[in-house]
Every structure is written in structure tokens, then in C-alpha cells.
XYZ file of C-alpha atoms in Angstrom:
623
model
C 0.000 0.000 0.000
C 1.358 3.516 -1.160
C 1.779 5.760 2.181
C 2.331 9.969 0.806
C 3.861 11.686 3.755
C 2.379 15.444 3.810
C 2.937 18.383 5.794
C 0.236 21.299 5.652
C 2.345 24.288 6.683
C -0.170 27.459 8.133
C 2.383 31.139 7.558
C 0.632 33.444 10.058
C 2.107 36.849 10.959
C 3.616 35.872 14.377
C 3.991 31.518 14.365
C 4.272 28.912 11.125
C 2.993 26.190 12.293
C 3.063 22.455 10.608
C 1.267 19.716 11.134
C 2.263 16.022 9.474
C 0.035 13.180 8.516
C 0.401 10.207 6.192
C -2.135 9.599 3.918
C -2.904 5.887 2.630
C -3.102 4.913 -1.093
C -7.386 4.384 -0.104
C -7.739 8.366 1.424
C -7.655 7.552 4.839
C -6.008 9.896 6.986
C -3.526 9.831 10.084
C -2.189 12.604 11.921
C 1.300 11.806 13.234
C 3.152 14.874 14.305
C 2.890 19.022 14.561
C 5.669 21.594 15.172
C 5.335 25.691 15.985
C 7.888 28.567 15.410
C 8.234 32.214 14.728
C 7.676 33.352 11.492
C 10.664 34.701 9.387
C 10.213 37.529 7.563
C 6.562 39.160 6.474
C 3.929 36.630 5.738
C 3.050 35.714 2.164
C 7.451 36.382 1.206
C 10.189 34.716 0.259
C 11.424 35.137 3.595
C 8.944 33.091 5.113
C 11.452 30.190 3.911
C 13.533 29.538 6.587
C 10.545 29.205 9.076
C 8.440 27.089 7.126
C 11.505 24.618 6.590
C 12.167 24.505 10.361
C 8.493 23.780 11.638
C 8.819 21.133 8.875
C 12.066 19.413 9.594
C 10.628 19.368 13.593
C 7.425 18.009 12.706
C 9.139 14.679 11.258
C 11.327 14.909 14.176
C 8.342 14.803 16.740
C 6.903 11.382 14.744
C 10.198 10.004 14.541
C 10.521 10.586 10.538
C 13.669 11.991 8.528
C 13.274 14.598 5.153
C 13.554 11.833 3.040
C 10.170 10.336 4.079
C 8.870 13.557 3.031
C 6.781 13.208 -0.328
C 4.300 16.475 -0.603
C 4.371 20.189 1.422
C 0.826 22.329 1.415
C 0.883 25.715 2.022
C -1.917 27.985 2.985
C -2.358 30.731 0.538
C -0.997 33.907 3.060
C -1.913 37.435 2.418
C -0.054 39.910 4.153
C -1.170 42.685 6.275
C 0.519 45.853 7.433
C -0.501 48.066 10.276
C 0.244 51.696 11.210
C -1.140 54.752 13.248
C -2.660 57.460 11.006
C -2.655 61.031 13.437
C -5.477 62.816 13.973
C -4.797 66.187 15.315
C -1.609 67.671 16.627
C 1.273 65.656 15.861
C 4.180 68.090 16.162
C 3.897 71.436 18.144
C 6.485 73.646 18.726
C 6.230 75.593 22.165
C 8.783 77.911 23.311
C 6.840 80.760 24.335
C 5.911 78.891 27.344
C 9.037 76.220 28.327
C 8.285 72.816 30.659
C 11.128 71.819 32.305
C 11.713 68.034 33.132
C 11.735 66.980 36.650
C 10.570 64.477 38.772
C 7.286 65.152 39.805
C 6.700 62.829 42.643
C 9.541 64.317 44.854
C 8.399 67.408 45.742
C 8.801 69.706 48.548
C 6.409 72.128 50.170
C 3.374 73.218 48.978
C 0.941 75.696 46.781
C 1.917 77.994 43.893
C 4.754 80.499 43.650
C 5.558 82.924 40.513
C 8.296 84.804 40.180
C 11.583 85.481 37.586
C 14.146 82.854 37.974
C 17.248 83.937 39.435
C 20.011 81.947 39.889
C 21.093 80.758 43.479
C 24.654 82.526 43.333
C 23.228 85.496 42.517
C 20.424 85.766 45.462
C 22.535 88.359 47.488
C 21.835 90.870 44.089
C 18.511 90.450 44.450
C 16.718 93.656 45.644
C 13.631 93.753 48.323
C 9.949 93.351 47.300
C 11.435 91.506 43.801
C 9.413 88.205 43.569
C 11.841 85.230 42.128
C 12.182 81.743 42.036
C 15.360 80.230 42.890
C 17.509 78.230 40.466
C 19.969 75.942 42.193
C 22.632 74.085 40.534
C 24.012 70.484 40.592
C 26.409 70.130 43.813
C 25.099 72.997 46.037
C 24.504 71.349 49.999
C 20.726 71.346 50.963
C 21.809 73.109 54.169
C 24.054 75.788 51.952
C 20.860 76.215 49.658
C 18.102 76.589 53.043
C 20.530 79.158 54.763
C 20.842 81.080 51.179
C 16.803 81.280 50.818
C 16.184 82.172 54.621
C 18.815 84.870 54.696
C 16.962 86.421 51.305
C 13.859 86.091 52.997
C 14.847 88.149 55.881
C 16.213 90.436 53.549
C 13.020 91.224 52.094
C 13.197 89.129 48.937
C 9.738 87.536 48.053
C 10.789 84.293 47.051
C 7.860 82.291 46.301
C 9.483 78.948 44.491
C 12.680 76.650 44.232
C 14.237 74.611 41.578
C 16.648 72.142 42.376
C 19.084 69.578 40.719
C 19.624 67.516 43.331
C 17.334 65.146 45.105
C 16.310 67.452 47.657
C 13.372 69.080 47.925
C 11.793 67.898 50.849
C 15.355 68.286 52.872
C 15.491 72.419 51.836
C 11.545 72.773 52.495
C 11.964 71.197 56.045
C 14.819 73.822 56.752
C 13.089 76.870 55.523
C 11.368 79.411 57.600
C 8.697 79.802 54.558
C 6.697 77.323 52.882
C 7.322 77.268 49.210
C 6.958 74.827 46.175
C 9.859 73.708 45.497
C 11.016 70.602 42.564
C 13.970 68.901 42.730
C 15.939 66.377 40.365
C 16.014 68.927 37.154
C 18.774 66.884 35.245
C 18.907 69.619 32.496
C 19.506 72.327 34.470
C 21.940 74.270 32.695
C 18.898 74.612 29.875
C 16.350 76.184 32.514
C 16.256 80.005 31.220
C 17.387 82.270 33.773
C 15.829 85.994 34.367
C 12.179 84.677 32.409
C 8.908 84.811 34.623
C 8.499 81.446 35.551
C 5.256 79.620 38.234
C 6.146 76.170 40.057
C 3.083 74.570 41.173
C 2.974 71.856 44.017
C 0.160 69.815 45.181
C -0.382 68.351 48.791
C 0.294 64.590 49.398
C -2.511 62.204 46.942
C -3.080 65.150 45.086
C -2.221 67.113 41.625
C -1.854 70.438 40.572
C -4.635 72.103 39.650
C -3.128 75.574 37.864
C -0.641 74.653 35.870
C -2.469 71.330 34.360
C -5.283 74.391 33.260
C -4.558 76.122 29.890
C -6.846 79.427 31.957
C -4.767 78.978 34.937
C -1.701 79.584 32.616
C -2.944 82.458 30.780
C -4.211 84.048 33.989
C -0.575 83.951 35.442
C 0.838 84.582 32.252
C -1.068 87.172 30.885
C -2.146 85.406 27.887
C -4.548 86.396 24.693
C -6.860 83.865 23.305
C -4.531 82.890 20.252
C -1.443 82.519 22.903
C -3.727 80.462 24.904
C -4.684 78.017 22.450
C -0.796 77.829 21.406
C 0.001 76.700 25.391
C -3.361 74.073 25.843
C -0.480 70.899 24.927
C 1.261 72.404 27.955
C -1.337 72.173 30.221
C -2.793 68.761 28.924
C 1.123 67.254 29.281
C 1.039 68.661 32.769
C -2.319 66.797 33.722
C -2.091 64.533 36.806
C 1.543 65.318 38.050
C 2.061 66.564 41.677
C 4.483 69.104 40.498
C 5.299 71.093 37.729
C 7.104 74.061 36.691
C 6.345 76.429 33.200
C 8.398 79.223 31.835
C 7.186 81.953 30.272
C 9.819 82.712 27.119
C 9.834 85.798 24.910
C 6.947 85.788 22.354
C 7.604 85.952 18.429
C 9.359 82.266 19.305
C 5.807 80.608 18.796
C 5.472 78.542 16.302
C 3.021 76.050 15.346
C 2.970 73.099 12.895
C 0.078 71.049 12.464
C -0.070 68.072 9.610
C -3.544 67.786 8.659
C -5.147 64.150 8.971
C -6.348 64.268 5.725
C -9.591 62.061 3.951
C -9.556 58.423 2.557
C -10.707 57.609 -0.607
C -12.670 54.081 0.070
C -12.943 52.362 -3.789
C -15.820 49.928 -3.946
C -17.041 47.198 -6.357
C -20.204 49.511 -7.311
C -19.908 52.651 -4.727
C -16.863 54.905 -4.391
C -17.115 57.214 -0.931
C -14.585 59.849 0.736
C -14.483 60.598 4.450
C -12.292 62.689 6.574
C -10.189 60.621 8.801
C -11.006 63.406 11.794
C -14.331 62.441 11.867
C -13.612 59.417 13.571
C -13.421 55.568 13.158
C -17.016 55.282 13.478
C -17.581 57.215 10.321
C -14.507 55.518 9.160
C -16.274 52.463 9.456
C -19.782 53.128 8.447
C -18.294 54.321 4.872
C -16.581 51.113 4.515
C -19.178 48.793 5.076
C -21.237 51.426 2.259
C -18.981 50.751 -0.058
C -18.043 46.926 0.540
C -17.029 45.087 -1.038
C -13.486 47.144 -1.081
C -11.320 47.067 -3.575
C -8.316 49.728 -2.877
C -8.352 52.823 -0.129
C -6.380 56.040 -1.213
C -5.083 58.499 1.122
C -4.952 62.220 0.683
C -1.575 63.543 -0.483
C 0.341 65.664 1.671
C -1.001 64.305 5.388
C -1.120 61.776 7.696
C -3.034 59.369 5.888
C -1.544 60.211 2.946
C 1.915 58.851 4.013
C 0.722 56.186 6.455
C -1.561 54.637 2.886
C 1.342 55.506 0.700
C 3.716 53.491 2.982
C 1.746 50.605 3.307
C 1.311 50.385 -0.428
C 5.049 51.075 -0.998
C 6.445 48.051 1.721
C 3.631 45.368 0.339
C 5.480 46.528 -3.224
C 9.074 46.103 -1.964
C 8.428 43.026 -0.323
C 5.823 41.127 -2.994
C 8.550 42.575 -5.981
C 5.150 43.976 -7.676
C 4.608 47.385 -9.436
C 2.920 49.828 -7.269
C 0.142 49.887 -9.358
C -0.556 46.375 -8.325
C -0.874 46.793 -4.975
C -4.568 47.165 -3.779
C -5.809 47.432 -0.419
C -8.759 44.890 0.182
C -10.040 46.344 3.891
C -9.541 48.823 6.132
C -9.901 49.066 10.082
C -9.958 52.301 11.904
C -9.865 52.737 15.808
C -10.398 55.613 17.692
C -7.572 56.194 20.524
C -5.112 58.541 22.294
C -1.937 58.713 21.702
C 1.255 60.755 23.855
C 2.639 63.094 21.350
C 5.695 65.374 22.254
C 5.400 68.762 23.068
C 7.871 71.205 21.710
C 9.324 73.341 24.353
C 9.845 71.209 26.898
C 13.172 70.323 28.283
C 12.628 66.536 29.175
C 10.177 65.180 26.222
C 6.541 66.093 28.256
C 4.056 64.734 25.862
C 0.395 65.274 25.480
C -2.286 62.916 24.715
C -3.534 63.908 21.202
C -6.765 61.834 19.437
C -5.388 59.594 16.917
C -7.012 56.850 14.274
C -5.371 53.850 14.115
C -5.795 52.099 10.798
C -4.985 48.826 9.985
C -4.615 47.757 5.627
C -4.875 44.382 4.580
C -2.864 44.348 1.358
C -3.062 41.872 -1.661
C -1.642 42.034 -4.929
C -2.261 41.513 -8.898
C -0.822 37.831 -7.972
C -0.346 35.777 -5.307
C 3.861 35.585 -3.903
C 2.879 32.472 -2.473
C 4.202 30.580 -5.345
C 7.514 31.849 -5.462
C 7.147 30.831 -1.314
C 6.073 27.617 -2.580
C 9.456 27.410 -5.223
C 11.616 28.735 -2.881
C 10.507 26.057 0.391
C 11.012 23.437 -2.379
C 14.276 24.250 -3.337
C 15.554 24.292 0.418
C 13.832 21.092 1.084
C 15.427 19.048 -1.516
C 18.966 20.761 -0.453
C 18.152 19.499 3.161
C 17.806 15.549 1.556
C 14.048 15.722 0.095
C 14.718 15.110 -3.286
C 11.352 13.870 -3.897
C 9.579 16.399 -2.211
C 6.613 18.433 -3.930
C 5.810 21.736 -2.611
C 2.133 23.325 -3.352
C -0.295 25.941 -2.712
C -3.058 24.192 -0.234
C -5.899 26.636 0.459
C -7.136 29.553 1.664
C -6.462 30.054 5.375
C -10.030 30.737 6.496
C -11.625 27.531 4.375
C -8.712 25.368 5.916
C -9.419 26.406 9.334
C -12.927 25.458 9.101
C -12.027 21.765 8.173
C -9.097 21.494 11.357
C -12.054 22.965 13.340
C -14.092 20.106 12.701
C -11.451 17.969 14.134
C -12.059 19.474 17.470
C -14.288 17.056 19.658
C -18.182 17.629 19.943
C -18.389 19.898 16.869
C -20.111 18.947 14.012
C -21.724 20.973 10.346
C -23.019 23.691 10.350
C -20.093 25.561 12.356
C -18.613 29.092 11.994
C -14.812 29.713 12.898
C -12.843 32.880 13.858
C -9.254 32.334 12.889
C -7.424 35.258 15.242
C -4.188 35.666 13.690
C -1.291 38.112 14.573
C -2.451 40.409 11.503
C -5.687 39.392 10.057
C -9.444 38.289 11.790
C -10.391 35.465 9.579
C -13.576 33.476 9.835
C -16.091 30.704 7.792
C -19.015 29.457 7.926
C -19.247 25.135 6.735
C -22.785 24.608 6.346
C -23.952 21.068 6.462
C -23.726 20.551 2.929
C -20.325 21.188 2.742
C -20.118 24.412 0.878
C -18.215 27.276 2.713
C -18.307 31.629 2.734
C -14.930 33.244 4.134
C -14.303 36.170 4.513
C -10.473 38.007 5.491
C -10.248 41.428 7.683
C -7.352 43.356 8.546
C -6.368 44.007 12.084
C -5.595 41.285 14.861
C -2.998 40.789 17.804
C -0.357 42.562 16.304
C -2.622 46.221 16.202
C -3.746 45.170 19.568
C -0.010 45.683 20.671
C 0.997 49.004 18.800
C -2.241 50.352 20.264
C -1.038 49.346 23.904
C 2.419 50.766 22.749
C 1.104 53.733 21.454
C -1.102 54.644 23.961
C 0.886 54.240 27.141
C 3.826 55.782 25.411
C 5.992 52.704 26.053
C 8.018 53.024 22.855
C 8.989 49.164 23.085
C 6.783 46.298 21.199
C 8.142 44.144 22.991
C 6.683 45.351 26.323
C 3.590 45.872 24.737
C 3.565 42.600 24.027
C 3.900 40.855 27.640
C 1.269 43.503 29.030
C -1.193 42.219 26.156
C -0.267 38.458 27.354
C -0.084 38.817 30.590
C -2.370 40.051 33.805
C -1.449 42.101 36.031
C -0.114 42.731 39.321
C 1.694 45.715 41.885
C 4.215 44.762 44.243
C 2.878 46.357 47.614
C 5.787 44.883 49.874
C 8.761 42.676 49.266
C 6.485 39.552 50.261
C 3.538 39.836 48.630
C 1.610 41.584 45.427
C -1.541 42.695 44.763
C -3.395 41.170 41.552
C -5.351 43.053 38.907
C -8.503 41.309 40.484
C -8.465 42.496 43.606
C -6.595 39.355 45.523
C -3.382 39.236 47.229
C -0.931 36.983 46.660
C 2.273 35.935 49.185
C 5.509 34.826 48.874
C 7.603 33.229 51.331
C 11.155 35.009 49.567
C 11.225 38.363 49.343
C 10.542 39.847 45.778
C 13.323 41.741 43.563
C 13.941 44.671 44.342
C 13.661 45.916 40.751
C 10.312 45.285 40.890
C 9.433 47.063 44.734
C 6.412 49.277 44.005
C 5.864 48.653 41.004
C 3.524 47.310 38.201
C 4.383 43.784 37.254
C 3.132 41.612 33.933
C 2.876 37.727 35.426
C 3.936 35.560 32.365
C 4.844 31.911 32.470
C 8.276 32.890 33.521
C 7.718 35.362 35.983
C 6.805 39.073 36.859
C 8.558 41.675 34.847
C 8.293 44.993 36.084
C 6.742 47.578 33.600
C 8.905 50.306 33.667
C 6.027 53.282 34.024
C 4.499 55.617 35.981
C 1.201 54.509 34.722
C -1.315 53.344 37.399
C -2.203 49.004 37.442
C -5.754 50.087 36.691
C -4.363 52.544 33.470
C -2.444 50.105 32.071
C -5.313 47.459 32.437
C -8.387 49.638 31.021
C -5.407 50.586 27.847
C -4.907 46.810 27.333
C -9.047 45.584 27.288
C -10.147 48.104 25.690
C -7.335 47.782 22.636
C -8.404 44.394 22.527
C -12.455 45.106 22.656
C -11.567 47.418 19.858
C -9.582 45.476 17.191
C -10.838 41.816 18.190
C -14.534 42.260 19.388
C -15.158 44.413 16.744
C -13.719 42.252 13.977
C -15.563 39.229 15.453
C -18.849 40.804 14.866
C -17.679 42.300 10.942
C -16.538 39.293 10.021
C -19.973 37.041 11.460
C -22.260 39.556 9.494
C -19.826 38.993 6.501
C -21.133 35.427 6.644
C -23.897 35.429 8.273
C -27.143 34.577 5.663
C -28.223 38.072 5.455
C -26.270 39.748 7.840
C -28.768 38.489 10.717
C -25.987 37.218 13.609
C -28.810 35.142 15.049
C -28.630 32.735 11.962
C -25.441 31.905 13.638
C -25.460 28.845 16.096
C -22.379 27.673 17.027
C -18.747 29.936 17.082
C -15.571 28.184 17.584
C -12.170 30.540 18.503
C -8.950 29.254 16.084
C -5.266 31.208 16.586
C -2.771 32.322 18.720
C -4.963 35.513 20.201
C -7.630 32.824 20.861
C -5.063 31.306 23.622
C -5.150 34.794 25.126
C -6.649 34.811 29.003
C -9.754 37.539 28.254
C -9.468 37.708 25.003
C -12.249 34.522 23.966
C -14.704 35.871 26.966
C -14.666 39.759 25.057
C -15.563 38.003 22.444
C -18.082 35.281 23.552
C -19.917 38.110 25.906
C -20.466 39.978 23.023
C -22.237 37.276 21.005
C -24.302 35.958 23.730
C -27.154 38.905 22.852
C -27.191 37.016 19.367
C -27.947 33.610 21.378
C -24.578 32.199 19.984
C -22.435 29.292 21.562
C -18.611 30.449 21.510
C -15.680 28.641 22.688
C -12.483 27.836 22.408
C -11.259 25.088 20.144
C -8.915 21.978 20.265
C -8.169 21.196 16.704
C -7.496 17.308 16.869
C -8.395 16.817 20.499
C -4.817 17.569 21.262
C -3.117 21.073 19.566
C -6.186 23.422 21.177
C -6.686 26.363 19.543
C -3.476 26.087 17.221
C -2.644 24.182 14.042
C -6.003 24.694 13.126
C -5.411 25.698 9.174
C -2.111 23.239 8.539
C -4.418 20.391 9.843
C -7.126 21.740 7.498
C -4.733 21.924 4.310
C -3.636 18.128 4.909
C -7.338 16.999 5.389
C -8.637 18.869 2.754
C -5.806 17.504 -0.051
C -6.472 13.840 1.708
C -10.672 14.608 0.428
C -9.506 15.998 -2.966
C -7.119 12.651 -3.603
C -9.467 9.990 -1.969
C -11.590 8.779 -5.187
C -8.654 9.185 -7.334
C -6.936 6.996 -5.363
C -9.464 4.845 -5.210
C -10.263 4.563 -8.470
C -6.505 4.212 -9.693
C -6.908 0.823 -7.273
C -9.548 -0.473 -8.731
């Protein structure tokens, strides 16, 4: 009896994963072995080579088979989708009529609000009586030195109403001076602080925040500001918002300058409806001009702005990467979010951002023709070089039909069944009714937007931390022996805790806590990391179930089963399933083969669904 040896390869964005079967000469089908690993390069490219050959090579190691038992390789047909952050008001303005400098606002000392023109420490005995100032002190002055200095002005008539300090020691002056005065300490760039300017320091009382400085009024009411210069300092005060401390300079005007990059529109190109909207009005109109227009065929962004650039870059890497000519490059569906992103303000000393409105959008790119042939070529070619001469290397499927039929491997499921593939870049899902015929449908946006939103808005500037706080729940560290968890219970320890992570937010992975190097609150970072997800995953669940749904009607839909890496996630499937349950719909989790869970799902389908196509050739060829 003939035995092929096949290995249906699934290229996501994040994992390739294999899974290995032989097939006898009469169709019937045996699973044997399954491997996982990181995708190389972009999904649906050449690159994707080297990780496609190594999921292979270990899933004939796990079932005890070498490359030369290898006959045929299927590969799911991979479309590739690129994400990026479109702006959608300020995202560059330049402040120096009214300067922050950088500090560390939760060391303090004293209390209230002081204005006054900065003077510098050595020159205090200059200062004349009745002149109100705020004291600039320099790195390696003594606390004591600095305390006498103020005191002795004091007597001397000098209103001094506020401190700045470069050393860590703020609360040591204030407890030495005869006055209380806000005072901030730990000003690393000093030496940039402009001296002889009109200047307020602001200082709220323990558990508190300022309340003058964080208030664009409150600045031009000690500032003497017009409307126009008002509206210029607003990113001041909104950077400012929720510190304890904080200190503004006032700077000579005709430095102002302000440079705003417009969002721009979308042009949304349908199959029998063309529509433009303005990206400023918001995902939801984003959104509701999309589905007018489906189904899309290519998006355009306006030249010369944000979405301009963020389309025209998308377009541009799918180009370099797929080899095709630009013109070839369409964009197939669009997903906006609304969120909030920190943007720099101009003008201050220590990068003091701002929380600006933003529209995330996330493209899912195809081409005049598939690359997954020259994928296909090039796995083939580095097969055989590894000892498969005989090996065959072809295009299987497309990944949401193949996931339906490695769904239906999962115990106690049965036709009709629906399937939401959640991949690292794309929300996939298909409906197998119970004759066997099967709708798909492919949207843009998955685990890896989740994670640039998280990134983007807590300001974290590292993926890769974005990454374990989209994993992982959370705790603080409240003592060296014990942590408090994002639910509300406390957890022990009979060794004390790192001290790297004392006070401090922690992500609990598999391997431990890692501390998340932020000032953001445990309840901040958590409400940032559901609601990303609610946002790009619920929301794709329900597009893609009307997408498939017979007439759009979600209550036509019985049974739901979660596929993917993000369907491993630990709140992720109960977002989802709570927001189905209105529609009276079953949703779970699945376990493709009884063994692999939610994983594997689509290289499982791609060997089952070649074994079906084969069967009554086979078959016949036997008889």
C-alpha cells in the first residue's frame, strides 16, 4: 500500500505552524506529528522560507521521521497585512513661548503655587527687596548651603515664592526653611532652565495634583495670555495633567510657532460605490463608509497628510516586499480605531508629551498575484537541499476555508459551524454549512494592532513590552512579600521579591513578573490593554460574522468556535463570547485534533482537505 507523507504548513504573521500526517493509497487519513515557530520575515514572502523549513524538519522529528520520508508540502495561501497609526490632530507642536522643564514630579517639597523670575542661586545676594523670584539651584550645592541662602533672602526682604533644584532634595530644603514654598527637585537639564524669564512652580499636597498649571486658563491668567497665545500653550497644560508638580516658563513671544499636519480624507474604492471621508471624523464614520462601499477594492489616502503617508507606505512596503509594481498593490479592507496617543510637546526640556486623538488604521494588502508561489518554489528548493529530493511543494488553500475543516477535528463539533481564525495580523472566519459548501471572509487588524495600540497609547516606545502587558495580567508589588493582583486578591511569597520590581507594576507571564517600567497606574495600564483588545478583536468578530452570516442576521449563527494564537489569550475569547451571547450564539475555544487546542487549526485543514480531494482518485486508480 502507497503511504504519501504530507505536511500542511499554516504562515501566520507571528507563528508557522506544521502539522504532518500520512495519507494511505485508499484516502484515509492519520495525523502523526505538529511543530510551531516564529515566522521569518513578512507573511506571504520569500522570507517566510527559513521558518516554514524549520516547523517542517521538527514536525518529522516529533513522529520520529527523517526529510527523506517527506513526499508532498501544502501551504496555505498567506496574504499579508501591514498596520500603522494614522494622526489625527496635533502631531508636532512647537512651544517655546511657554518652556516645561523636566523633573521628577513625585519628589516634591512644600506646597501651593509660587511665581516669580528665575534667578540663579549665586546670585540671590543681588537680588533687591519686594522683587518676587524663584530660585535656580545648581548640581552640587549642599541642601543646608541652599536653606541658609533662601532664609537669609527672605529676611532680607526678597519675596521668594518657588525653588528649583538639581539635586534630590526638595523635601530636605523645604523642612529647613522658615517659609513654605513649592519647590522641585531632580532637574537633570539644568543648565537649559532660562534664567531671568517669569516662571510659576506649582505643588500639590500629598494624593493630590496640581490644579493651575495642568489648566490652559490657569496659565494664561498667570501669564497674561490672549486667546490665540492660549490656544498655542493648551499641549502644555494637557502634558502637565495629573503630576504633583510642575514648573512652566514663560519665554519671549515671536518664538511661537506652530505646525500642524492635517489628517487628511480616505478615498474608500468599492465594487459599485466609491465614498470619501475625513479621517477626523472618527473611526465610526470611518467604518460606516466602509461597510457602504463593501465590497473594497483599494483605499487612497490624501496627499500631503497623515493618511496620505501612512496609505502611501503601506502600499510602498507590500510593493518592496511582494517585488510587484505599485500599481498592483490594492488594499482589500480597512480598520480604523479611535484612541489617544502621547505626542511630544515642543518646548519642553525633558520630552513632556500630550495625549492627542489619533485613528489607528490597519490595511490588509493583496496584490495583482499571489507571492505564495515563489514561497512555494523557494521552500522546495531548500527542502530538496536538506535531503528531500522527492519532495513536492504546493499551494493548499485559503487560510479561512482550511481552518474550518481542522475545526471540525475538534471534539463535539459537528456541520453547520462558523470559525474565527485570530491571527497576529488578520481576523479570519467561515461558515461550513452542512452541505459542505463554505463563505470566508479576510479582515485586517488582529494581535499585532492590539499591541501598537497598547504601545502607542501608554507611550511605552517598546513592542516588545507591549507585548507581555497584552499576554499577561497584572499585578503591583505592595511589599517585598507579597503583590496585589489586577482582580483584587493578594498573593504571598515566602522570599522576598526583587527589588527591581518594589512598588511597582508587574506583567505575570509563564516565567515570571517583569516589572513595567512606568508611571502609569495598574488600573491605566489594564483599562489601555481591554479596551485595545475590545476594539480590534470584538469588533472584527462581529464584521466578520455579518460577513457570513445569511443576510447579515448574527442570530442565523449557532455555534462559534475561537482558532489562533490571540484565541489562547486569558480575556481575550470571553470579550468576544460576551459579546455574542445577545445574538444567542455558543462560543468557545477550540482543540483542533483533540490535542493542539486552539493552534494548528489551518495546517491540519490543508492536509485533510488535499487527503478529500485525492481519496476517489486513489481509489479509483486501485480499482
Amino acid at each position: 500500500m502507497v503511504i504519501r507523507t504530507v505536511v500542511g504548513v499554516d504562515i501566520g504573521n507571528s507563528t508557522t505552524e506544521a502539522s504532518l500526517a500520512t495519507i494511505d493509497a485508499d484516502g484515509s487519513l492519520e495525523y502523526v506529528g505538529a511543530a510551531l515557530t516564529r515566522t521569518t520575515g513578512i507573511k506571504g514572502t520569500v522570507k517566510n522560507v527559513d521558518g516554514v523549513a524549520k516547523s517542517v524538519v521538527w514536525a518529522l522529528e516529533s513522529a520520529g521521521l527523517k526529510v527523506t520520508d517527506l513526499d508532498l508540502i501544502l501551504l496555505n495561501e498567506a496574504t499579508p497585512v501591514i498596520s500603522g497609526l494614522a494622526m489625527e490632530t496635533i502631531t508636532e507642536t512647537i512651544i517655546t513661548e511657554s518652556t516645561m522643564i523636566g523633573h521628577d514630579p513625585r519628589t516634591p517639597g512644600g506646597k501651593g503655587l509660587g511665581v516669580g523670575t528665575i534667578v540663579d542661586f549665586d546670585s540671590l545676594s543681588d537680588v533687591v527687596a519686594g522683587t518676587s523670584i524663584i530660585v535656580l539651584v545648581a548640581r552640587g550645592v549642599d541642601f543646608e548651603v541652599v536653606a541658609r541662602g533662601i532664609n537669609a533672602a527672605v529676611e532680607r526682604g526678597v519675596d521668594v515664592t518657588g525653588a528649583i533644584l538639581c539635586n534630590d532634595d526638595a523635601v530636605l530644603v523645604a523642612n529647613r526653611l522658615n517659609i513654605k514654598i513649592p519647590i522641585i527637585d531632580e532637574v537633570s537639564r539644568v543648565d537649559l532652565v532660562p534664567k531671568g524669564m517669569v516662571a510659576a512652580v506649582e505643588v500639590a499636597g500629598p494624593g493630590q495634583s496640581i490644579r493651575t498649571l495642568s489648566n490652559a486658563y490657569g496659565l494664561a491668567t498667570i501669564f497674561g495670555l490672549d486667546p490665540d497665545q492660549t490656544r498655542v500653550v493648551s499641549p502644555v497644560a494637557r502634558a502637565l495633567t495629573g503630576n504633583r508638580s510642575a514648573v512652566v516658563v514663560r519665554t519671549p513671544s515671536g518664538d511661537v510657532a506652530d505646525r500642524t499636519i492635517p489628517a487628511g480624507s480616505l478615498e474608500l474604492i468599492g465594487a459599485r460605490k466609491n465614498a470619501t471621508v475625513d479621517v477626523s471624523r472618527g473611526a465610526a464614520d470611518i467604518m460606516a463608509e466602509v461597510e457602504r462601499v463593501s465590497p473594497l477594492q483599494d483605499v487612497k489616502g490624501e496627499a500631503g497628510t497623515n493618511t496620505g503617508g501612512m496609505i502611501a507606505n503601506v502600499r510602498q512596503s507590500m510593493a518592496d516586499l511582494s517585488k510587484h509594481a505599485l500599481a498592483d498593490v490594492h488594499i482589500q479592507d480597512l480598520l480604523a480605531i479611535d484612541t489617544a496617543v502621547p505626542q511630544e510637546v515642543r518646548g519642553g526640556v525633558a520630552g513632556e508629551v500630550a495625549l492627542e486623538n489619533a485613528v489607528a488604521l490597519a490595511a490588509m494588502v493583496r496584490t495583482k498575484e499571489s507571492g505564495m508561489q515563489a514561497v512555494a518554489d523557494a521552500v522546495a528548493e531548500q527542502l530538496r537541499a536538506l535531503g528531500a529530493a522527492k519532495v513536492e511543494v504546493l499551494v493548499g488553500g485559503v487560510e479561512a476555508e482550511m481552518a474550518v475543516l481542522g475545526a471540525l477535528t475538534t471534539p463535539g463539533t459537528d456541520k453547520p459551524l462558523v470559525v474565527l481564525d485570530l491571527g497576529g495580523g488578520s481576523t479570519d472566519a467561515a461558515v461550513i454549512r452542512t452541505d459542505g459548501a463554505t463563505d470566508a471572509t479576510h479582515l485586517a487588524g488582529a494581535g499585532d494592532l492590539v499591541t501598537k495600540l497598547i504601545d502607542a497609547e501608554l507611550g511605552l516606545d517598546n513592542l516588545e513590552l507591549a507585548e507581555e502587558i497584552k499576554r499577561c495580567p497584572l499585578g503591583k508589588v505592595e511589599s517585598f512579600f507579597h503583590i496585589r493582583l489586577e482582580n483584587g486578591t493578594v498573593q504571598f511569597f515566602e522570599k522576598p521579591l526583587p527589588a527591581t520590581a518594589f512598588a511597582r507594576v508587574v506583567a505575570l507571564g509563564d516565567g515570571g513578573m517583569s516589572p513595567i517600567p512606568t508611571r502609569h497606574s495598574l488600573d491605566r495600564i489594564r483599562r489601555v490593554r481591554r479596551t485595545a483588545k475590545e476594539r480590534v478583536f470584538v469588533v472584527n468578530a462581529l464584521r466578520a460574522l455579518r460577513g457570513i452570516a445569511p443576510g447579515g442576521d448574527l442570530r442565523q449563527i449557532g455555534f462559534v468556535v475561537l482558532l489562533g494564537g490571540c484565541a489562547l489569550d486569558f480575556e481575550i475569547p470571553e470579550l468576544i463570547a460576551d459579546a455574542v451571547a445577545p445574538y444567542g450564539i455558543v462560543c468557545g475555544t477550540g482543540n483542533v485534533r483533540g490535542t493542539e487546542g486552539p493552534r494548528n487549526a489551518v495546517a491540519s485543514g490543508l492536509v485533510a482537505s488535499y487527503a478529500a480531494r485525492t481519496a476517489p482518485v486513489a481509489v479509483g486508480a486501485d480499482a
